[in-house]
PDB file with one MODEL, atoms N, CA, C and O in Angstrom:
MODEL        1
ATOM      1  N   MET A   1       0.829  -1.176   0.000  1.00  0.00           N
ATOM      2  CA  MET A   1       0.000   0.000   0.000  1.00  0.00           C
ATOM      3  C   MET A   1       0.878   1.246   0.000  1.00  0.00           C
ATOM      4  O   MET A   1       1.926   1.262   0.645  1.00  0.00           O
ATOM      5  N   PRO A   2       0.471   2.266  -0.701  1.00  0.00           N
ATOM      6  CA  PRO A   2       1.244   3.513  -0.677  1.00  0.00           C
ATOM      7  C   PRO A   2       1.008   4.280   0.615  1.00  0.00           C
ATOM      8  O   PRO A   2      -0.050   4.169   1.233  1.00  0.00           O
ATOM      9  N   LEU A   3       1.989   5.044   1.007  1.00  0.00           N
ATOM     10  CA  LEU A   3       1.870   5.995   2.113  1.00  0.00           C
ATOM     11  C   LEU A   3       1.835   7.367   1.468  1.00  0.00           C
ATOM     12  O   LEU A   3       2.771   7.758   0.771  1.00  0.00           O
ATOM     13  N   LEU A   4       0.750   8.100   1.702  1.00  0.00           N
ATOM     14  CA  LEU A   4       0.533   9.374   1.021  1.00  0.00           C
ATOM     15  C   LEU A   4       0.651  10.536   1.992  1.00  0.00           C
ATOM     16  O   LEU A   4       0.296  10.420   3.165  1.00  0.00           O
ATOM     17  N   TRP A   5       1.153  11.655   1.495  1.00  0.00           N
ATOM     18  CA  TRP A   5       1.207  12.872   2.290  1.00  0.00           C
ATOM     19  C   TRP A   5      -0.208  13.441   2.402  1.00  0.00           C
ATOM     20  O   TRP A   5      -0.836  13.752   1.390  1.00  0.00           O
ATOM     21  N   GLN A   6      -0.707  13.576   3.629  1.00  0.00           N
ATOM     22  CA  GLN A   6      -2.029  14.139   3.908  1.00  0.00           C
ATOM     23  C   GLN A   6      -3.135  13.433   3.113  1.00  0.00           C
ATOM     24  O   GLN A   6      -4.150  14.045   2.779  1.00  0.00           O
ATOM     25  N   HIS A   7      -2.936  12.141   2.811  1.00  0.00           N
ATOM     26  CA  HIS A   7      -3.910  11.310   2.090  1.00  0.00           C
ATOM     27  C   HIS A   7      -4.175  11.802   0.666  1.00  0.00           C
ATOM     28  O   HIS A   7      -5.231  11.519   0.100  1.00  0.00           O
ATOM     29  N   ILE A   8      -3.228  12.533   0.089  1.00  0.00           N
ATOM     30  CA  ILE A   8      -3.372  13.052  -1.277  1.00  0.00           C
ATOM     31  C   ILE A   8      -2.714  12.057  -2.236  1.00  0.00           C
ATOM     32  O   ILE A   8      -1.505  11.838  -2.166  1.00  0.00           O
ATOM     33  N   HIS A   9      -3.496  11.461  -3.123  1.00  0.00           N
ATOM     34  CA  HIS A   9      -2.997  10.358  -3.954  1.00  0.00           C
ATOM     35  C   HIS A   9      -1.884  10.766  -4.915  1.00  0.00           C
ATOM     36  O   HIS A   9      -1.168   9.900  -5.417  1.00  0.00           O
ATOM     37  N   THR A  10      -1.724  12.035  -5.180  1.00  0.00           N
ATOM     38  CA  THR A  10      -0.656  12.479  -6.077  1.00  0.00           C
ATOM     39  C   THR A  10       0.638  12.813  -5.333  1.00  0.00           C
ATOM     40  O   THR A  10       1.608  13.248  -5.954  1.00  0.00           O
ATOM     41  N   LEU A  11       0.666  12.612  -3.995  1.00  0.00           N
ATOM     42  CA  LEU A  11       1.852  12.928  -3.198  1.00  0.00           C
ATOM     43  C   LEU A  11       2.327  11.712  -2.399  1.00  0.00           C
ATOM     44  O   LEU A  11       2.235  11.702  -1.172  1.00  0.00           O
ATOM     45  N   PRO A  12       2.835  10.688  -3.090  1.00  0.00           N
ATOM     46  CA  PRO A  12       3.337   9.523  -2.358  1.00  0.00           C
ATOM     47  C   PRO A  12       4.656   9.852  -1.663  1.00  0.00           C
ATOM     48  O   PRO A  12       5.503  10.557  -2.211  1.00  0.00           O
ATOM     49  N   ILE A  13       4.816   9.325  -0.438  1.00  0.00           N
ATOM     50  CA  ILE A  13       6.079   9.522   0.281  1.00  0.00           C
ATOM     51  C   ILE A  13       6.657   8.202   0.797  1.00  0.00           C
ATOM     52  O   ILE A  13       7.770   8.183   1.322  1.00  0.00           O
ATOM     53  N   GLY A  14       5.926   7.113   0.656  1.00  0.00           N
ATOM     54  CA  GLY A  14       6.430   5.838   1.147  1.00  0.00           C
ATOM     55  C   GLY A  14       5.450   4.721   0.881  1.00  0.00           C
ATOM     56  O   GLY A  14       4.568   4.828   0.030  1.00  0.00           O
ATOM     57  N   LYS A  15       5.626   3.626   1.641  1.00  0.00           N
ATOM     58  CA  LYS A  15       4.720   2.497   1.484  1.00  0.00           C
ATOM     59  C   LYS A  15       4.686   1.667   2.757  1.00  0.00           C
ATOM     60  O   LYS A  15       5.617   1.696   3.563  1.00  0.00           O
ATOM     61  N   ALA A  16       3.594   0.926   2.924  1.00  0.00           N
ATOM     62  CA  ALA A  16       3.464  -0.033   4.013  1.00  0.00           C
ATOM     63  C   ALA A  16       4.165  -1.323   3.567  1.00  0.00           C
ATOM     64  O   ALA A  16       3.983  -1.776   2.437  1.00  0.00           O
ATOM     65  N   VAL A  17       4.957  -1.900   4.455  1.00  0.00           N
ATOM     66  CA  VAL A  17       5.725  -3.078   4.058  1.00  0.00           C
ATOM     67  C   VAL A  17       5.369  -4.345   4.828  1.00  0.00           C
ATOM     68  O   VAL A  17       5.646  -5.449   4.359  1.00  0.00           O
ATOM     69  N   LYS A  18       4.751  -4.199   6.018  1.00  0.00           N
ATOM     70  CA  LYS A  18       4.478  -5.396   6.800  1.00  0.00           C
ATOM     71  C   LYS A  18       3.366  -5.125   7.804  1.00  0.00           C
ATOM     72  O   LYS A  18       3.301  -4.048   8.397  1.00  0.00           O
ATOM     73  N   VAL A  19       2.495  -6.110   7.989  1.00  0.00           N
ATOM     74  CA  VAL A  19       1.470  -6.040   9.023  1.00  0.00           C
ATOM     75  C   VAL A  19       2.054  -6.663  10.290  1.00  0.00           C
ATOM     76  O   VAL A  19       2.479  -7.819  10.285  1.00  0.00           O
ATOM     77  N   ILE A  20       2.069  -5.890  11.369  1.00  0.00           N
ATOM     78  CA  ILE A  20       2.583  -6.359  12.656  1.00  0.00           C
ATOM     79  C   ILE A  20       1.476  -7.003  13.479  1.00  0.00           C
ATOM     80  O   ILE A  20       1.671  -8.056  14.086  1.00  0.00           O
ATOM     81  N   GLU A  21       0.314  -6.360  13.492  1.00  0.00           N
ATOM     82  CA  GLU A  21      -0.816  -6.858  14.268  1.00  0.00           C
ATOM     83  C   GLU A  21      -2.102  -6.531  13.531  1.00  0.00           C
ATOM     84  O   GLU A  21      -2.281  -5.420  13.032  1.00  0.00           O
ATOM     85  N   HIS A  22      -2.988  -7.502  13.469  1.00  0.00           N
ATOM     86  CA  HIS A  22      -4.296  -7.289  12.862  1.00  0.00           C
ATOM     87  C   HIS A  22      -5.313  -8.043  13.697  1.00  0.00           C
ATOM     88  O   HIS A  22      -5.439  -9.263  13.593  1.00  0.00           O
ATOM     89  N   SER A  23      -6.032  -7.306  14.522  1.00  0.00           N
ATOM     90  CA  SER A  23      -7.060  -7.895  15.367  1.00  0.00           C
ATOM     91  C   SER A  23      -8.358  -7.130  15.144  1.00  0.00           C
ATOM     92  O   SER A  23      -8.419  -6.220  14.317  1.00  0.00           O
ATOM     93  N   LYS A  24      -9.386  -7.504  15.882  1.00  0.00           N
ATOM     94  CA  LYS A  24     -10.657  -6.799  15.715  1.00  0.00           C
ATOM     95  C   LYS A  24     -10.587  -5.358  16.209  1.00  0.00           C
ATOM     96  O   LYS A  24     -11.422  -4.535  15.835  1.00  0.00           O
ATOM     97  N   ASP A  25      -9.597  -5.045  17.047  1.00  0.00           N
ATOM     98  CA  ASP A  25      -9.489  -3.706  17.607  1.00  0.00           C
ATOM     99  C   ASP A  25      -8.326  -2.886  17.072  1.00  0.00           C
ATOM    100  O   ASP A  25      -8.269  -1.679  17.302  1.00  0.00           O
ATOM    101  N   ARG A  26      -7.400  -3.516  16.365  1.00  0.00           N
ATOM    102  CA  ARG A  26      -6.187  -2.781  15.991  1.00  0.00           C
ATOM    103  C   ARG A  26      -5.588  -3.316  14.693  1.00  0.00           C
ATOM    104  O   ARG A  26      -5.608  -4.515  14.418  1.00  0.00           O
ATOM    105  N   LEU A  27      -5.059  -2.388  13.915  1.00  0.00           N
ATOM    106  CA  LEU A  27      -4.236  -2.716  12.760  1.00  0.00           C
ATOM    107  C   LEU A  27      -2.942  -1.944  12.927  1.00  0.00           C
ATOM    108  O   LEU A  27      -2.947  -0.713  12.954  1.00  0.00           O
ATOM    109  N   LYS A  28      -1.833  -2.664  13.041  1.00  0.00           N
ATOM    110  CA  LYS A  28      -0.526  -2.032  13.242  1.00  0.00           C
ATOM    111  C   LYS A  28       0.383  -2.439  12.090  1.00  0.00           C
ATOM    112  O   LYS A  28       0.574  -3.627  11.831  1.00  0.00           O
ATOM    113  N   LEU A  29       0.946  -1.442  11.395  1.00  0.00           N
ATOM    114  CA  LEU A  29       1.761  -1.677  10.207  1.00  0.00           C
ATOM    115  C   LEU A  29       3.160  -1.101  10.381  1.00  0.00           C
ATOM    116  O   LEU A  29       3.383  -0.190  11.179  1.00  0.00           O
ATOM    117  N   VAL A  30       4.088  -1.648   9.622  1.00  0.00           N
ATOM    118  CA  VAL A  30       5.404  -1.033   9.470  1.00  0.00           C
ATOM    119  C   VAL A  30       5.386  -0.337   8.122  1.00  0.00           C
ATOM    120  O   VAL A  30       5.076  -0.944   7.097  1.00  0.00           O
ATOM    121  N   SER A  31       5.723   0.947   8.136  1.00  0.00           N
ATOM    122  CA  SER A  31       5.779   1.735   6.908  1.00  0.00           C
ATOM    123  C   SER A  31       7.171   2.315   6.757  1.00  0.00           C
ATOM    124  O   SER A  31       7.885   2.510   7.740  1.00  0.00           O
ATOM    125  N   VAL A  32       7.546   2.585   5.535  1.00  0.00           N
ATOM    126  CA  VAL A  32       8.838   3.215   5.268  1.00  0.00           C
ATOM    127  C   VAL A  32       8.620   4.447   4.405  1.00  0.00           C
ATOM    128  O   VAL A  32       7.737   4.485   3.548  1.00  0.00           O
ATOM    129  N   LEU A  33       9.450   5.452   4.658  1.00  0.00           N
ATOM    130  CA  LEU A  33       9.489   6.620   3.788  1.00  0.00           C
ATOM    131  C   LEU A  33      10.508   6.340   2.701  1.00  0.00           C
ATOM    132  O   LEU A  33      11.596   5.838   2.984  1.00  0.00           O
ATOM    133  N   LEU A  34      10.172   6.653   1.476  1.00  0.00           N
ATOM    134  CA  LEU A  34      11.078   6.430   0.349  1.00  0.00           C
ATOM    135  C   LEU A  34      11.736   7.744  -0.037  1.00  0.00           C
ATOM    136  O   LEU A  34      11.075   8.782  -0.074  1.00  0.00           O
ATOM    137  N   ASP A  35      12.998   7.710  -0.317  1.00  0.00           N
ATOM    138  CA  ASP A  35      13.748   8.914  -0.684  1.00  0.00           C
ATOM    139  C   ASP A  35      13.442   9.259  -2.141  1.00  0.00           C
ATOM    140  O   ASP A  35      14.250   9.009  -3.036  1.00  0.00           O
ATOM    141  N   ILE A  36      12.249   9.843  -2.365  1.00  0.00           N
ATOM    142  CA  ILE A  36      11.818  10.102  -3.736  1.00  0.00           C
ATOM    143  C   ILE A  36      11.612  11.576  -4.050  1.00  0.00           C
ATOM    144  O   ILE A  36      11.540  11.958  -5.219  1.00  0.00           O
ATOM    145  N   ASN A  37      11.516  12.413  -3.012  1.00  0.00           N
ATOM    146  CA  ASN A  37      11.309  13.837  -3.268  1.00  0.00           C
ATOM    147  C   ASN A  37      11.612  14.650  -2.004  1.00  0.00           C
ATOM    148  O   ASN A  37      11.864  14.085  -0.940  1.00  0.00           O
ATOM    149  N   GLU A  38      11.585  15.963  -2.130  1.00  0.00           N
ATOM    150  CA  GLU A  38      11.862  16.831  -0.982  1.00  0.00           C
ATOM    151  C   GLU A  38      10.800  16.704   0.099  1.00  0.00           C
ATOM    152  O   GLU A  38      11.099  16.841   1.285  1.00  0.00           O
ATOM    153  N   LEU A  39       9.580  16.447  -0.298  1.00  0.00           N
ATOM    154  CA  LEU A  39       8.503  16.289   0.671  1.00  0.00           C
ATOM    155  C   LEU A  39       8.778  15.114   1.601  1.00  0.00           C
ATOM    156  O   LEU A  39       8.537  15.204   2.805  1.00  0.00           O
ATOM    157  N   THR A  40       9.281  14.013   1.046  1.00  0.00           N
ATOM    158  CA  THR A  40       9.619  12.857   1.867  1.00  0.00           C
ATOM    159  C   THR A  40      10.685  13.226   2.891  1.00  0.00           C
ATOM    160  O   THR A  40      10.590  12.834   4.054  1.00  0.00           O
ATOM    161  N   HIS A  41      11.689  13.968   2.472  1.00  0.00           N
ATOM    162  CA  HIS A  41      12.748  14.415   3.377  1.00  0.00           C
ATOM    163  C   HIS A  41      12.165  15.269   4.503  1.00  0.00           C
ATOM    164  O   HIS A  41      12.498  15.071   5.671  1.00  0.00           O
ATOM    165  N   ASP A  42      11.309  16.205   4.156  1.00  0.00           N
ATOM    166  CA  ASP A  42      10.691  17.071   5.158  1.00  0.00           C
ATOM    167  C   ASP A  42       9.815  16.265   6.122  1.00  0.00           C
ATOM    168  O   ASP A  42       9.838  16.509   7.328  1.00  0.00           O
ATOM    169  N   ALA A  43       9.053  15.319   5.602  1.00  0.00           N
ATOM    170  CA  ALA A  43       8.203  14.483   6.454  1.00  0.00           C
ATOM    171  C   ALA A  43       9.054  13.669   7.426  1.00  0.00           C
ATOM    172  O   ALA A  43       8.691  13.529   8.594  1.00  0.00           O
ATOM    173  N   ALA A  44      10.176  13.133   6.961  1.00  0.00           N
ATOM    174  CA  ALA A  44      11.061  12.355   7.828  1.00  0.00           C
ATOM    175  C   ALA A  44      11.591  13.200   8.974  1.00  0.00           C
ATOM    176  O   ALA A  44      11.641  12.733  10.112  1.00  0.00           O
ATOM    177  N   ILE A  45      11.984  14.421   8.697  1.00  0.00           N
ATOM    178  CA  ILE A  45      12.485  15.318   9.751  1.00  0.00           C
ATOM    179  C   ILE A  45      11.380  15.621  10.759  1.00  0.00           C
ATOM    180  O   ILE A  45      11.630  15.606  11.964  1.00  0.00           O
ATOM    181  N   LEU A  46      10.175  15.893  10.293  1.00  0.00           N
ATOM    182  CA  LEU A  46       9.064  16.181  11.195  1.00  0.00           C
ATOM    183  C   LEU A  46       8.707  14.975  12.064  1.00  0.00           C
ATOM    184  O   LEU A  46       8.411  15.135  13.248  1.00  0.00           O
ATOM    185  N   ILE A  47       8.733  13.775  11.492  1.00  0.00           N
ATOM    186  CA  ILE A  47       8.433  12.558  12.258  1.00  0.00           C
ATOM    187  C   ILE A  47       9.532  12.299  13.287  1.00  0.00           C
ATOM    188  O   ILE A  47       9.236  12.004  14.445  1.00  0.00           O
ATOM    189  N   GLU A  48      10.798  12.406  12.875  1.00  0.00           N
ATOM    190  CA  GLU A  48      11.913  12.188  13.802  1.00  0.00           C
ATOM    191  C   GLU A  48      11.904  13.206  14.939  1.00  0.00           C
ATOM    192  O   GLU A  48      12.322  12.888  16.052  1.00  0.00           O
ATOM    193  N   SER A  49      11.441  14.402  14.679  1.00  0.00           N
ATOM    194  CA  SER A  49      11.378  15.456  15.700  1.00  0.00           C
ATOM    195  C   SER A  49      10.123  15.340  16.571  1.00  0.00           C
ATOM    196  O   SER A  49       9.914  16.156  17.469  1.00  0.00           O
ATOM    197  N   GLU A  50       9.303  14.345  16.311  1.00  0.00           N
ATOM    198  CA  GLU A  50       8.043  14.099  17.020  1.00  0.00           C
ATOM    199  C   GLU A  50       7.067  15.269  16.911  1.00  0.00           C
ATOM    200  O   GLU A  50       6.266  15.517  17.813  1.00  0.00           O
ATOM    201  N   VAL A  51       7.152  15.981  15.788  1.00  0.00           N
ATOM    202  CA  VAL A  51       6.233  17.071  15.498  1.00  0.00           C
ATOM    203  C   VAL A  51       5.045  16.553  14.686  1.00  0.00           C
ATOM    204  O   VAL A  51       3.964  17.142  14.710  1.00  0.00           O
ATOM    205  N   LEU A  52       5.251  15.467  13.978  1.00  0.00           N
ATOM    206  CA  LEU A  52       4.258  14.930  13.058  1.00  0.00           C
ATOM    207  C   LEU A  52       4.153  13.429  13.240  1.00  0.00           C
ATOM    208  O   LEU A  52       5.157  12.740  13.420  1.00  0.00           O
ATOM    209  N   ARG A  53       2.940  12.936  13.191  1.00  0.00           N
ATOM    210  CA  ARG A  53       2.702  11.495  13.128  1.00  0.00           C
ATOM    211  C   ARG A  53       1.944  11.248  11.828  1.00  0.00           C
ATOM    212  O   ARG A  53       1.423  12.185  11.222  1.00  0.00           O
ATOM    213  N   PHE A  54       1.883  10.007  11.405  1.00  0.00           N
ATOM    214  CA  PHE A  54       1.138   9.740  10.185  1.00  0.00           C
ATOM    215  C   PHE A  54       0.124   8.640  10.403  1.00  0.00           C
ATOM    216  O   PHE A  54       0.244   7.834  11.326  1.00  0.00           O
ATOM    217  N   SER A  55      -0.858   8.617   9.553  1.00  0.00           N
ATOM    218  CA  SER A  55      -1.906   7.606   9.617  1.00  0.00           C
ATOM    219  C   SER A  55      -2.152   7.080   8.211  1.00  0.00           C
ATOM    220  O   SER A  55      -1.843   7.734   7.215  1.00  0.00           O
ATOM    221  N   HIS A  56      -2.709   5.895   8.161  1.00  0.00           N
ATOM    222  CA  HIS A  56      -3.078   5.306   6.883  1.00  0.00           C
ATOM    223  C   HIS A  56      -4.554   5.580   6.629  1.00  0.00           C
ATOM    224  O   HIS A  56      -5.386   5.442   7.526  1.00  0.00           O
ATOM    225  N   GLY A  57      -4.862   5.962   5.424  1.00  0.00           N
ATOM    226  CA  GLY A  57      -6.247   6.255   5.074  1.00  0.00           C
ATOM    227  C   GLY A  57      -7.066   4.983   4.945  1.00  0.00           C
ATOM    228  O   GLY A  57      -6.569   3.953   4.490  1.00  0.00           O
ATOM    229  N   PHE A  58      -8.311   5.063   5.345  1.00  0.00           N
ATOM    230  CA  PHE A  58      -9.207   3.923   5.239  1.00  0.00           C
ATOM    231  C   PHE A  58     -10.615   4.416   4.925  1.00  0.00           C
ATOM    232  O   PHE A  58     -10.941   5.594   5.073  1.00  0.00           O
ATOM    233  N   ARG A  59     -11.426   3.471   4.490  1.00  0.00           N
ATOM    234  CA  ARG A  59     -12.839   3.757   4.238  1.00  0.00           C
ATOM    235  C   ARG A  59     -13.636   2.903   5.207  1.00  0.00           C
ATOM    236  O   ARG A  59     -13.516   1.678   5.208  1.00  0.00           O
ATOM    237  N   ALA A  60     -14.450   3.548   6.031  1.00  0.00           N
ATOM    238  CA  ALA A  60     -15.275   2.823   6.993  1.00  0.00           C
ATOM    239  C   ALA A  60     -16.388   2.091   6.253  1.00  0.00           C
ATOM    240  O   ALA A  60     -17.130   2.703   5.484  1.00  0.00           O
ATOM    241  N   LEU A  61     -16.510   0.787   6.479  1.00  0.00           N
ATOM    242  CA  LEU A  61     -17.564  -0.010   5.860  1.00  0.00           C
ATOM    243  C   LEU A  61     -18.754  -0.156   6.798  1.00  0.00           C
ATOM    244  O   LEU A  61     -19.907  -0.163   6.368  1.00  0.00           O
ATOM    245  N   GLU A  62     -18.450  -0.273   8.093  1.00  0.00           N
ATOM    246  CA  GLU A  62     -19.497  -0.382   9.108  1.00  0.00           C
ATOM    247  C   GLU A  62     -19.060   0.441  10.312  1.00  0.00           C
ATOM    248  O   GLU A  62     -17.950   0.268  10.815  1.00  0.00           O
ATOM    249  N   PHE A  63     -19.922   1.330  10.772  1.00  0.00           N
ATOM    250  CA  PHE A  63     -19.556   2.197  11.890  1.00  0.00           C
ATOM    251  C   PHE A  63     -20.814   2.674  12.607  1.00  0.00           C
ATOM    252  O   PHE A  63     -21.922   2.580  12.079  1.00  0.00           O
ATOM    253  N   SER A  64     -20.625   3.181  13.803  1.00  0.00           N
ATOM    254  CA  SER A  64     -21.722   3.780  14.552  1.00  0.00           C
ATOM    255  C   SER A  64     -21.202   5.027  15.256  1.00  0.00           C
ATOM    256  O   SER A  64     -20.021   5.123  15.589  1.00  0.00           O
ATOM    257  N   GLU A  65     -22.099   5.975  15.475  1.00  0.00           N
ATOM    258  CA  GLU A  65     -21.713   7.190  16.172  1.00  0.00           C
ATOM    259  C   GLU A  65     -21.602   6.881  17.665  1.00  0.00           C
ATOM    260  O   GLU A  65     -22.474   6.227  18.238  1.00  0.00           O
ATOM    261  N   ARG A  66     -20.529   7.355  18.285  1.00  0.00           N
ATOM    262  CA  ARG A  66     -20.345   7.132  19.716  1.00  0.00           C
ATOM    263  C   ARG A  66     -21.271   8.050  20.501  1.00  0.00           C
ATOM    264  O   ARG A  66     -21.570   9.169  20.085  1.00  0.00           O
ATOM    265  N   ASP A  67     -21.717   7.545  21.653  1.00  0.00           N
ATOM    266  CA  ASP A  67     -22.488   8.422  22.530  1.00  0.00           C
ATOM    267  C   ASP A  67     -21.525   9.252  23.368  1.00  0.00           C
ATOM    268  O   ASP A  67     -20.317   9.016  23.324  1.00  0.00           O
ATOM    269  N   LYS A  68     -22.017  10.191  24.107  1.00  0.00           N
ATOM    270  CA  LYS A  68     -21.157  11.095  24.873  1.00  0.00           C
ATOM    271  C   LYS A  68     -20.290  10.343  25.876  1.00  0.00           C
ATOM    272  O   LYS A  68     -19.157  10.755  26.125  1.00  0.00           O
ATOM    273  N   ALA A  69     -20.779   9.268  26.450  1.00  0.00           N
ATOM    274  CA  ALA A  69     -19.999   8.494  27.424  1.00  0.00           C
ATOM    275  C   ALA A  69     -18.837   7.762  26.751  1.00  0.00           C
ATOM    276  O   ALA A  69     -17.803   7.536  27.381  1.00  0.00           O
ATOM    277  N   GLY A  70     -18.996   7.394  25.493  1.00  0.00           N
ATOM    278  CA  GLY A  70     -17.956   6.673  24.767  1.00  0.00           C
ATOM    279  C   GLY A  70     -16.967   7.561  24.050  1.00  0.00           C
ATOM    280  O   GLY A  70     -16.038   7.066  23.412  1.00  0.00           O
ATOM    281  N   GLY A  71     -17.150   8.859  24.143  1.00  0.00           N
ATOM    282  CA  GLY A  71     -16.257   9.789  23.460  1.00  0.00           C
ATOM    283  C   GLY A  71     -16.885  10.307  22.182  1.00  0.00           C
ATOM    284  O   GLY A  71     -17.917   9.804  21.737  1.00  0.00           O
ATOM    285  N   MET A  72     -16.265  11.305  21.600  1.00  0.00           N
ATOM    286  CA  MET A  72     -16.781  11.895  20.373  1.00  0.00           C
ATOM    287  C   MET A  72     -16.356  11.064  19.175  1.00  0.00           C
ATOM    288  O   MET A  72     -15.421  10.268  19.267  1.00  0.00           O
ATOM    289  N   GLY A  73     -17.025  11.241  18.071  1.00  0.00           N
ATOM    290  CA  GLY A  73     -16.626  10.591  16.830  1.00  0.00           C
ATOM    291  C   GLY A  73     -17.410   9.333  16.544  1.00  0.00           C
ATOM    292  O   GLY A  73     -18.585   9.216  16.893  1.00  0.00           O
ATOM    293  N   PHE A  74     -16.734   8.383  15.896  1.00  0.00           N
ATOM    294  CA  PHE A  74     -17.375   7.161  15.439  1.00  0.00           C
ATOM    295  C   PHE A  74     -16.598   5.944  15.907  1.00  0.00           C
ATOM    296  O   PHE A  74     -15.375   5.991  16.044  1.00  0.00           O
ATOM    297  N   ALA A  75     -17.304   4.867  16.149  1.00  0.00           N
ATOM    298  CA  ALA A  75     -16.694   3.570  16.420  1.00  0.00           C
ATOM    299  C   ALA A  75     -16.715   2.800  15.100  1.00  0.00           C
ATOM    300  O   ALA A  75     -17.781   2.434  14.606  1.00  0.00           O
ATOM    301  N   VAL A  76     -15.550   2.560  14.542  1.00  0.00           N
ATOM    302  CA  VAL A  76     -15.448   1.865  13.260  1.00  0.00           C
ATOM    303  C   VAL A  76     -15.400   0.368  13.522  1.00  0.00           C
ATOM    304  O   VAL A  76     -14.519  -0.111  14.236  1.00  0.00           O
ATOM    305  N   LYS A  77     -16.340  -0.371  12.950  1.00  0.00           N
ATOM    306  CA  LYS A  77     -16.440  -1.815  13.179  1.00  0.00           C
ATOM    307  C   LYS A  77     -15.756  -2.623  12.085  1.00  0.00           C
ATOM    308  O   LYS A  77     -15.204  -3.691  12.351  1.00  0.00           O
ATOM    309  N   SER A  78     -15.789  -2.121  10.863  1.00  0.00           N
ATOM    310  CA  SER A  78     -15.058  -2.757   9.770  1.00  0.00           C
ATOM    311  C   SER A  78     -14.632  -1.696   8.793  1.00  0.00           C
ATOM    312  O   SER A  78     -15.279  -0.655   8.672  1.00  0.00           O
ATOM    313  N   PHE A  79     -13.529  -1.959   8.082  1.00  0.00           N
ATOM    314  CA  PHE A  79     -12.957  -0.937   7.222  1.00  0.00           C
ATOM    315  C   PHE A  79     -12.160  -1.571   6.090  1.00  0.00           C
ATOM    316  O   PHE A  79     -11.826  -2.755   6.121  1.00  0.00           O
ATOM    317  N   GLU A  80     -11.869  -0.749   5.095  1.00  0.00           N
ATOM    318  CA  GLU A  80     -11.016  -1.142   3.980  1.00  0.00           C
ATOM    319  C   GLU A  80      -9.841  -0.162   3.953  1.00  0.00           C
ATOM    320  O   GLU A  80     -10.046   1.051   3.920  1.00  0.00           O
ATOM    321  N   ILE A  81      -8.627  -0.680   3.968  1.00  0.00           N
ATOM    322  CA  ILE A  81      -7.446   0.170   3.913  1.00  0.00           C
ATOM    323  C   ILE A  81      -7.311   0.705   2.486  1.00  0.00           C
ATOM    324  O   ILE A  81      -7.342  -0.059   1.520  1.00  0.00           O
ATOM    325  N   MET A  82      -7.162   2.022   2.367  1.00  0.00           N
ATOM    326  CA  MET A  82      -7.052   2.658   1.059  1.00  0.00           C
ATOM    327  C   MET A  82      -5.623   3.058   0.737  1.00  0.00           C
ATOM    328  O   MET A  82      -5.256   3.175  -0.432  1.00  0.00           O
ATOM    329  N   GLU A  83      -4.834   3.264   1.746  1.00  0.00           N
ATOM    330  CA  GLU A  83      -3.421   3.632   1.564  1.00  0.00           C
ATOM    331  C   GLU A  83      -2.635   3.180   2.771  1.00  0.00           C
ATOM    332  O   GLU A  83      -1.423   3.386   2.831  1.00  0.00           O
TER     333      GLU A  83
ENDMDL
END
């Protein structure tokens, strides 16, 4: 899967290379930044400086809105990884 800058499909900066954990509650991947452009270099510096974290884009297939006791947002029950 590609790793995209800000989930923009025309700005690839790396790729996912290995699934570490895949359970009903968590998907944990190893990703690498590829030395392909200046943006990748800048992203690497921001990540190493702990100023920036990255996430993989997904499409929720099944979800429900959380109530106030469960926190804001949505509880995603199933998903498709897009990047």
